Coordinates of C-alpha atoms in Angstrom, one line a residue:
M15 CA 76.5 -118.8 -5.4
T16 CA 75.6 -116.3 -8.0
A17 CA 75.3 -112.6 -7.2
E18 CA 71.5 -112.9 -7.6
A19 CA 71.3 -115.8 -5.2
V20 CA 73.3 -114.0 -2.6
L21 CA 71.2 -110.8 -2.8
S22 CA 67.9 -112.8 -2.5
A23 CA 68.9 -115.1 0.3
P24 CA 67.0 -114.5 3.6
I25 CA 69.0 -112.6 6.2
P26 CA 68.6 -113.3 10.0
R27 CA 67.7 -110.3 12.2
A28 CA 71.0 -110.3 14.0
R29 CA 72.9 -110.2 10.8
R30 CA 70.5 -107.4 9.5
T31 CA 71.4 -105.4 12.6
R32 CA 75.1 -105.9 12.0
E33 CA 74.7 -104.8 8.4
V34 CA 72.8 -101.7 9.5
W35 CA 75.6 -100.7 11.8
A36 CA 78.4 -101.5 9.3
L37 CA 76.8 -99.3 6.6
A38 CA 75.6 -96.5 8.9
L39 CA 78.7 -96.0 11.1
P40 CA 81.0 -94.6 8.4
I41 CA 78.2 -92.2 7.3
I42 CA 77.8 -91.0 10.8
G43 CA 81.5 -90.6 11.3
A44 CA 81.8 -88.6 8.0
M45 CA 79.0 -86.3 9.0
S46 CA 80.5 -85.9 12.5
S47 CA 83.8 -84.8 11.0
Q48 CA 82.0 -82.2 8.9
N49 CA 80.4 -80.9 12.1
V50 CA 83.8 -80.7 13.8
L51 CA 85.0 -78.8 10.8
N52 CA 82.2 -76.2 11.1
I53 CA 83.0 -75.7 14.8
V54 CA 86.8 -75.3 14.1
D55 CA 86.1 -73.0 11.1
A56 CA 83.9 -70.8 13.3
A57 CA 86.5 -70.7 16.1
M58 CA 89.3 -69.7 13.7
V59 CA 87.3 -66.9 12.1
G60 CA 86.1 -65.8 15.6
H61 CA 89.6 -64.6 16.4
L62 CA 89.2 -62.0 13.6
G63 CA 86.5 -60.1 15.4
A64 CA 82.8 -59.8 15.8
A65 CA 82.2 -58.5 12.3
A66 CA 84.1 -61.3 10.7
S67 CA 82.2 -63.9 12.8
A68 CA 78.8 -62.4 12.0
A69 CA 79.8 -62.2 8.3
V70 CA 80.8 -65.8 8.1
G71 CA 77.8 -67.0 10.0
L72 CA 75.4 -65.2 7.7
A73 CA 77.3 -66.3 4.6
F74 CA 77.4 -69.9 5.7
M75 CA 73.6 -70.0 6.0
A76 CA 73.2 -68.3 2.6
N77 CA 75.7 -70.8 1.1
F78 CA 73.8 -73.7 2.7
V79 CA 70.6 -72.5 1.0
A80 CA 72.5 -72.2 -2.4
F81 CA 74.1 -75.6 -2.5
S82 CA 70.9 -77.3 -1.2
T83 CA 69.5 -76.6 -4.7
I84 CA 71.8 -79.3 -6.1
T85 CA 72.7 -81.8 -3.3
G86 CA 69.3 -83.5 -3.7
L87 CA 70.6 -85.2 -6.8
S88 CA 72.5 -87.6 -4.4
T89 CA 69.2 -89.2 -3.3
A90 CA 68.3 -89.9 -6.9
V91 CA 71.8 -91.4 -7.6
Q92 CA 71.5 -93.6 -4.5
A93 CA 67.9 -94.7 -5.3
M94 CA 68.8 -95.7 -8.9
A95 CA 72.2 -97.3 -8.0
A96 CA 70.7 -99.3 -5.2
R97 CA 67.9 -100.5 -7.5
R98 CA 70.4 -101.7 -10.1
Y99 CA 72.5 -103.4 -7.3
G100 CA 69.4 -105.2 -6.1
E101 CA 68.5 -106.3 -9.6
G102 CA 71.9 -107.9 -10.0
R103 CA 72.9 -105.4 -12.8
L104 CA 76.2 -104.7 -11.1
A105 CA 77.9 -103.5 -14.3
E106 CA 75.4 -100.6 -14.4
T107 CA 75.4 -99.3 -10.9
A108 CA 77.7 -96.4 -11.6
V109 CA 75.7 -95.1 -14.6
P110 CA 73.4 -93.0 -12.3
L111 CA 76.6 -91.6 -10.7
N112 CA 77.8 -90.5 -14.2
G113 CA 74.5 -88.8 -14.6
G114 CA 74.8 -87.1 -11.3
I115 CA 78.2 -85.7 -12.2
V116 CA 76.9 -84.5 -15.6
L117 CA 73.9 -82.8 -14.0
S118 CA 76.0 -81.3 -11.2
L119 CA 78.2 -79.6 -13.8
A120 CA 75.3 -78.6 -16.0
I121 CA 73.4 -77.0 -13.1
G122 CA 76.2 -76.1 -10.7
V123 CA 78.5 -74.1 -13.0
P124 CA 76.0 -71.5 -14.3
L125 CA 74.3 -71.4 -10.9
S126 CA 77.7 -70.5 -9.3
L127 CA 78.3 -67.7 -11.8
L128 CA 74.8 -66.3 -11.3
L129 CA 75.0 -66.3 -7.5
I130 CA 78.5 -64.9 -7.4
L131 CA 77.3 -61.9 -9.3
A132 CA 74.3 -61.6 -7.0
A133 CA 76.2 -62.1 -3.7
P134 CA 76.7 -58.3 -3.0
W135 CA 73.0 -57.6 -3.5
V136 CA 72.1 -60.6 -1.3
F137 CA 74.3 -59.6 1.5
R138 CA 73.1 -56.0 1.6
H139 CA 69.7 -57.5 2.3
L140 CA 71.0 -59.8 5.1
D141 CA 72.8 -57.1 7.1
H142 CA 73.2 -53.3 7.2
D143 CA 76.7 -53.2 8.8
P144 CA 79.1 -52.2 5.9
E145 CA 81.9 -54.2 7.3
V146 CA 79.8 -57.3 7.7
V147 CA 78.5 -56.9 4.2
R148 CA 82.1 -56.5 2.8
L149 CA 83.5 -59.4 4.6
G150 CA 80.5 -61.7 4.1
T151 CA 80.3 -61.0 0.4
S152 CA 83.9 -61.9 -0.1
Y153 CA 83.5 -65.2 1.9
L154 CA 80.2 -66.1 0.2
Q155 CA 81.6 -65.6 -3.3
C156 CA 84.5 -68.0 -2.6
R157 CA 82.1 -70.6 -1.2
L158 CA 79.7 -70.2 -4.1
A159 CA 82.5 -71.1 -6.6
G160 CA 82.3 -74.7 -5.3
I161 CA 78.6 -75.5 -5.9
A162 CA 79.3 -78.0 -8.8
A163 CA 82.0 -79.7 -6.7
I164 CA 79.6 -80.1 -3.8
G165 CA 77.0 -81.5 -6.1
I166 CA 79.5 -84.1 -7.5
N167 CA 80.7 -85.0 -4.0
F168 CA 77.1 -85.6 -2.8
S169 CA 76.5 -87.7 -5.9
F170 CA 79.5 -89.9 -4.9
R171 CA 78.1 -90.1 -1.4
G172 CA 74.8 -91.5 -2.8
Y173 CA 76.7 -94.0 -5.0
W174 CA 79.0 -95.3 -2.3
S175 CA 76.0 -95.7 0.1
A176 CA 74.1 -97.5 -2.6
V177 CA 76.8 -100.1 -3.2
R178 CA 77.7 -100.4 0.5
R179 CA 81.2 -98.8 0.3
T180 CA 80.5 -96.0 2.8
G181 CA 84.1 -96.4 4.1
L182 CA 85.3 -94.6 1.0
Y183 CA 82.9 -91.8 1.8
L184 CA 84.2 -91.6 5.3
A185 CA 87.9 -91.6 4.2
T186 CA 87.3 -88.9 1.6
L187 CA 85.3 -86.6 3.8
F188 CA 87.7 -87.0 6.7
G189 CA 90.5 -86.0 4.3
I190 CA 88.5 -83.0 3.1
C191 CA 88.0 -81.8 6.7
C192 CA 91.6 -82.2 7.7
L193 CA 92.8 -80.3 4.6
N194 CA 90.2 -77.6 5.2
I195 CA 91.4 -77.0 8.7
L196 CA 95.1 -76.9 7.6
L197 CA 94.3 -74.5 4.8
D198 CA 92.2 -72.4 7.3
W199 CA 95.3 -72.1 9.5
L200 CA 97.6 -71.2 6.6
L201 CA 95.3 -68.8 4.7
I202 CA 93.3 -67.0 7.4
Y203 CA 96.4 -66.1 9.5
G204 CA 99.1 -66.2 6.8
H205 CA 101.4 -68.9 8.1
A206 CA 104.2 -70.6 6.2
G207 CA 104.9 -67.5 4.1
L208 CA 101.4 -67.3 2.7
P209 CA 99.4 -64.1 2.7
A210 CA 97.0 -63.5 5.6
L211 CA 93.7 -63.4 3.7
G212 CA 91.4 -63.3 6.8
V213 CA 87.8 -64.2 6.0
R214 CA 88.5 -64.6 2.3
G215 CA 91.1 -67.2 3.3
A216 CA 88.5 -69.2 5.1
G217 CA 86.4 -69.3 1.9
V218 CA 89.3 -70.2 -0.3
A219 CA 90.2 -73.0 2.1
S220 CA 86.7 -74.5 2.0
V221 CA 86.3 -74.5 -1.8
S222 CA 89.9 -75.8 -2.3
A223 CA 89.3 -78.7 0.1
A224 CA 86.0 -79.5 -1.6
A225 CA 87.7 -79.5 -5.0
C226 CA 90.5 -81.8 -3.7
G227 CA 87.8 -84.1 -2.3
T228 CA 86.2 -84.3 -5.8
L229 CA 89.5 -85.4 -7.3
A230 CA 89.9 -88.0 -4.5
Y231 CA 86.4 -89.3 -5.3
F232 CA 87.2 -89.6 -9.0
A233 CA 90.4 -91.5 -8.1
F234 CA 88.3 -93.9 -5.9
G235 CA 85.7 -94.2 -8.6
W236 CA 88.3 -95.1 -11.3
R237 CA 89.7 -97.8 -9.0
Y238 CA 86.6 -99.3 -7.5
A239 CA 83.7 -98.4 -9.9
R240 CA 85.2 -98.8 -13.4
G241 CA 83.7 -102.2 -13.7
A242 CA 80.3 -100.8 -12.7
G243 CA 80.3 -98.4 -15.6
F244 CA 82.1 -95.4 -14.1
F245 CA 83.1 -93.2 -17.0
T246 CA 82.7 -96.0 -19.4
R247 CA 78.9 -95.7 -20.0
L248 CA 77.1 -92.4 -20.5
P249 CA 73.6 -92.2 -19.1
S250 CA 70.8 -92.1 -21.6
T251 CA 68.4 -89.2 -22.0
A252 CA 65.8 -91.3 -20.3
Q253 CA 68.1 -92.0 -17.3
L254 CA 68.9 -88.3 -17.0
K255 CA 65.2 -87.6 -17.0
D256 CA 64.8 -90.2 -14.2
L257 CA 67.5 -88.6 -12.2
L258 CA 65.8 -85.2 -12.5
R259 CA 62.4 -86.7 -11.8
L260 CA 63.7 -88.2 -8.6
G261 CA 66.2 -85.5 -7.6
L262 CA 64.4 -82.3 -8.3
P263 CA 61.7 -82.8 -5.6
T264 CA 64.4 -83.5 -3.1
C265 CA 66.4 -80.4 -4.2
L266 CA 63.3 -78.3 -3.8
Q267 CA 62.6 -79.8 -0.4
Q268 CA 66.1 -79.1 0.9
L269 CA 66.1 -75.6 -0.6
L270 CA 62.8 -74.7 1.2
F271 CA 63.9 -76.6 4.4
S272 CA 67.1 -74.5 4.6
S273 CA 65.3 -71.3 3.7
G274 CA 62.8 -72.0 6.4
F275 CA 65.6 -71.7 9.0
L276 CA 66.3 -68.1 7.7
I277 CA 62.6 -67.3 8.2
L278 CA 62.6 -69.0 11.7
F279 CA 65.6 -66.9 12.8
W280 CA 63.9 -63.7 11.5
I281 CA 60.7 -64.7 13.5
V282 CA 62.7 -65.4 16.7
G283 CA 64.6 -62.2 16.3
H284 CA 61.3 -60.3 16.7
I285 CA 60.8 -61.9 20.1
G286 CA 64.2 -60.6 21.5
T287 CA 67.9 -60.8 21.2
A288 CA 68.3 -63.3 24.0
E289 CA 65.7 -65.5 22.4
L290 CA 67.6 -65.3 19.1
A291 CA 70.8 -66.3 20.7
A292 CA 69.1 -69.2 22.5
G293 CA 67.4 -70.2 19.2
N294 CA 70.7 -70.3 17.3
A295 CA 72.1 -72.7 20.0
L296 CA 69.0 -74.9 19.9
V297 CA 69.2 -75.2 16.1
T298 CA 72.9 -76.1 16.3
I299 CA 72.2 -78.7 19.0
S300 CA 69.3 -80.1 17.0
L301 CA 71.3 -80.4 13.8
T302 CA 74.0 -82.2 15.6
A303 CA 71.5 -84.6 17.2
I304 CA 70.1 -85.6 13.9
L305 CA 73.4 -86.8 12.5
P306 CA 72.9 -90.4 13.6
A307 CA 69.4 -90.4 12.2
M308 CA 70.7 -89.2 8.9
G309 CA 73.3 -91.9 8.9
F310 CA 70.9 -94.7 9.7
G311 CA 68.4 -93.2 7.3
L312 CA 70.8 -93.3 4.4
A313 CA 71.6 -96.9 5.3
S314 CA 67.9 -97.7 5.2
A315 CA 67.5 -96.1 1.8
T316 CA 70.2 -98.4 0.5
F317 CA 68.6 -101.6 1.9
C318 CA 65.1 -100.7 0.8
G319 CA 66.2 -99.7 -2.7
Q320 CA 68.2 -102.9 -3.1
A321 CA 65.2 -105.0 -1.9
L322 CA 62.9 -103.4 -4.4
G323 CA 65.5 -104.1 -7.1
R324 CA 65.2 -107.8 -6.2
G325 CA 61.4 -107.4 -6.5
D326 CA 60.9 -108.0 -2.8
A327 CA 58.6 -105.2 -1.6
E328 CA 57.9 -107.0 1.7
D329 CA 61.6 -107.1 2.5
A330 CA 62.0 -103.4 1.6
Y331 CA 59.1 -102.6 4.0
R332 CA 60.8 -104.6 6.8
W333 CA 64.2 -103.0 6.3
A334 CA 63.0 -99.6 7.4
W335 CA 61.6 -101.0 10.7
D336 CA 64.7 -103.2 11.2
V337 CA 66.9 -100.1 10.8
F338 CA 64.9 -98.2 13.4
R339 CA 65.0 -101.2 15.8
A340 CA 68.8 -101.3 15.5
S341 CA 69.2 -97.6 16.2
W342 CA 66.4 -96.3 18.4
W343 CA 68.5 -96.6 21.5
V344 CA 71.1 -94.3 20.0
F345 CA 68.4 -91.6 19.7
A346 CA 67.3 -92.3 23.2
A347 CA 70.9 -91.9 24.5
M348 CA 71.2 -88.5 22.7
A349 CA 67.9 -87.5 24.4
L350 CA 69.1 -88.0 27.9
P351 CA 71.6 -85.2 28.1
M352 CA 69.0 -82.8 26.7
L353 CA 66.5 -83.9 29.2
L354 CA 68.8 -84.0 32.3
L355 CA 71.6 -81.5 31.4
A356 CA 69.9 -78.8 29.4
G357 CA 71.3 -76.0 31.5
P358 CA 75.0 -77.1 31.4
I359 CA 74.7 -77.9 27.6
L360 CA 73.5 -74.4 26.9
G361 CA 76.0 -73.0 29.4
A362 CA 78.8 -74.3 27.3
F363 CA 77.6 -71.9 24.5
F364 CA 77.1 -68.8 26.6
G365 CA 79.1 -69.1 29.8
E366 CA 78.2 -67.5 33.1
A367 CA 77.4 -64.2 31.5
G368 CA 74.6 -65.9 29.5
A369 CA 72.6 -67.2 32.4
G370 CA 69.5 -65.4 31.2
V371 CA 69.8 -67.0 27.7
V372 CA 70.3 -70.4 29.3
A373 CA 67.1 -70.0 31.3
I374 CA 65.2 -69.1 28.2
G375 CA 66.6 -72.0 26.1
A376 CA 66.6 -74.8 28.7
P377 CA 62.8 -75.7 28.5
P378 CA 62.7 -75.8 24.7
L379 CA 65.9 -78.0 24.7
R380 CA 64.2 -80.5 27.1
L381 CA 61.2 -80.5 24.8
V382 CA 63.5 -81.3 21.8
G383 CA 65.0 -84.2 23.8
A384 CA 61.6 -85.6 24.6
A385 CA 60.8 -85.9 20.9
V386 CA 64.2 -87.1 19.6
V387 CA 63.4 -90.8 19.3
L388 CA 60.2 -90.1 17.3
D389 CA 62.0 -87.5 15.2
G390 CA 64.7 -90.2 14.5
L391 CA 62.0 -92.5 13.3
G392 CA 60.8 -89.8 10.9
F393 CA 64.3 -89.4 9.4
V394 CA 64.7 -93.2 8.9
I395 CA 61.3 -93.4 7.2
M396 CA 61.9 -90.3 5.1
Q397 CA 65.2 -91.6 3.8
S398 CA 63.6 -95.0 3.2
L399 CA 60.9 -93.4 1.0
L400 CA 63.6 -91.5 -0.9
G401 CA 65.5 -94.8 -1.3
V402 CA 62.5 -96.4 -3.1
G403 CA 61.9 -93.3 -5.3
A404 CA 59.0 -91.6 -3.4
S405 CA 60.7 -88.2 -3.4
R406 CA 57.6 -86.3 -4.6
A407 CA 55.6 -87.6 -1.6
V408 CA 58.3 -86.7 0.8
M409 CA 58.6 -83.2 -0.7
L410 CA 54.8 -82.6 -0.4
V411 CA 54.7 -83.7 3.2
T412 CA 57.8 -82.0 4.5
V413 CA 57.4 -78.7 2.6
G414 CA 53.6 -78.6 3.1
L415 CA 54.0 -79.0 6.9
Q416 CA 57.0 -76.6 7.3
W417 CA 55.7 -73.8 5.1
G418 CA 52.0 -74.4 5.3
L419 CA 51.7 -75.1 9.0
F420 CA 54.8 -74.4 11.2
L421 CA 56.2 -71.2 9.8
P422 CA 52.8 -69.4 9.7
L423 CA 52.1 -70.6 13.3
A424 CA 55.5 -69.6 14.4
Y425 CA 54.9 -66.1 12.9
L426 CA 51.6 -65.9 14.8
L427 CA 53.1 -66.9 18.1
G428 CA 56.4 -65.1 17.8
V429 CA 55.6 -61.9 15.9
V430 CA 51.9 -61.2 16.3
L431 CA 51.2 -62.6 19.8
V432 CA 54.9 -62.4 21.1
T433 CA 54.3 -65.5 23.3
G434 CA 58.0 -66.4 23.7
L435 CA 60.5 -68.8 22.5
M436 CA 59.0 -71.8 24.2
S437 CA 55.7 -71.5 22.3
V438 CA 57.6 -71.4 18.9
W439 CA 59.5 -74.6 19.8
V440 CA 56.3 -76.3 20.9
A441 CA 55.0 -75.6 17.5
M442 CA 58.2 -76.9 15.9
V443 CA 58.2 -80.1 17.8
A444 CA 54.5 -80.6 17.1
Y445 CA 55.1 -80.1 13.4
R446 CA 58.0 -82.6 13.4
L447 CA 55.9 -85.2 15.1
L448 CA 53.1 -84.7 12.7
Q449 CA 55.6 -85.1 9.8
T450 CA 56.8 -88.4 11.3
A451 CA 53.2 -89.7 11.6
S452 CA 52.5 -88.6 8.0
L453 CA 55.6 -90.3 6.6
V454 CA 54.9 -93.5 8.6
W455 CA 51.4 -93.5 7.1
I456 CA 52.8 -93.2 3.6
W457 CA 55.3 -96.0 4.3
K458 CA 52.6 -98.3 5.6
R459 CA 50.4 -97.8 2.6
R460 CA 53.1 -99.3 0.4
R461 CA 52.1 -97.4 -2.7
W462 CA 55.9 -96.8 -3.3
A463 CA 56.3 -100.5 -4.2
G464 CA 55.2 -99.8 -7.7
I465 CA 57.6 -96.9 -8.4
R466 CA 60.1 -97.6 -11.2
V467 CA 63.5 -96.1 -11.2

């Protein structure tokens, strides 16, 4: 059979479910390894003292906001590459990847230079402790040097997902995480005759591991994507414009989403120190819980984009629901511990001395657990919309609800009325469910079927 015939052949539901899991599992594994790295990184720095731990925590959030300005390009790469794959134009699938690399360098390098210079000023406004500012600035400047590399790595993630080679993404990210942990051990504490760089060593380790990951991605690209146009065909001006048209709304969405967490922490901090500690733990748990949803969502983006490339909008519509049917029980399984073991889960963060914090955080955690399945549906539909090129609609819904509804309401409840942490989390869960309903409504209208990428 020809490639076009294979792509257009009807697929039984059981096989669709297997394909969902085959594509999503490597993505989930890769994201989980990144989460483990963050925990190990924090634990290693924690041995340097409270100031070092606070500095790295603040710098990590600031760096997360910085690189979110460029990682949205990966959704554009995935949408365009999946569309070319579905159209049977397999020799052109890597051209969007080439464009993502070009734009990552063009945006990331000057952005790094600008933010490195601004880092001391930024940190002086994040904390007033001179030691935290000194250590945090050093760490942040190291991490900011890797913005372009992070953008390139995310572009490769979008490409490998689009062409159903997520195993390469898993292998590379697992290698990055292992190398990062090794370099942390060597550079933070000064093992194997290397200087003990402390917090700066953690930053150098992270950016070095990311750069090595970029080189590994290029090696994989040269081996597996040369026939698809990798580094053999430059993107046209029109294709670069399409990448920006699809990617910039997602970049803005992710920038404002991550910035919203800084605002949320500021609001919760006005309620009380114990509430802020509980809020930090709740956000950490929530971000961990959405990893499977992100993995299944990226898989759905690939299937939906490829179906539109075949000109089959009905199949694209079905894929999003099939992905959710294949994965909803995973979200339900993650909800059970939050519903039944909220106290012990939070106790692992704070120990016996933090009984008061656990008591504050347990009810909101149960609420999060009660909404996990519907929140997972929201992530699957969101990524499906991004996969078919509806990034502008996704941005308007997510940013509008977060900044136009949730954050003002959280400010009213937390700062003006001081009603407690539970009320802020009720507002958060309500906004997330409204976001899911809005995205599902957009998906059902099917106006995305006419989007050209």
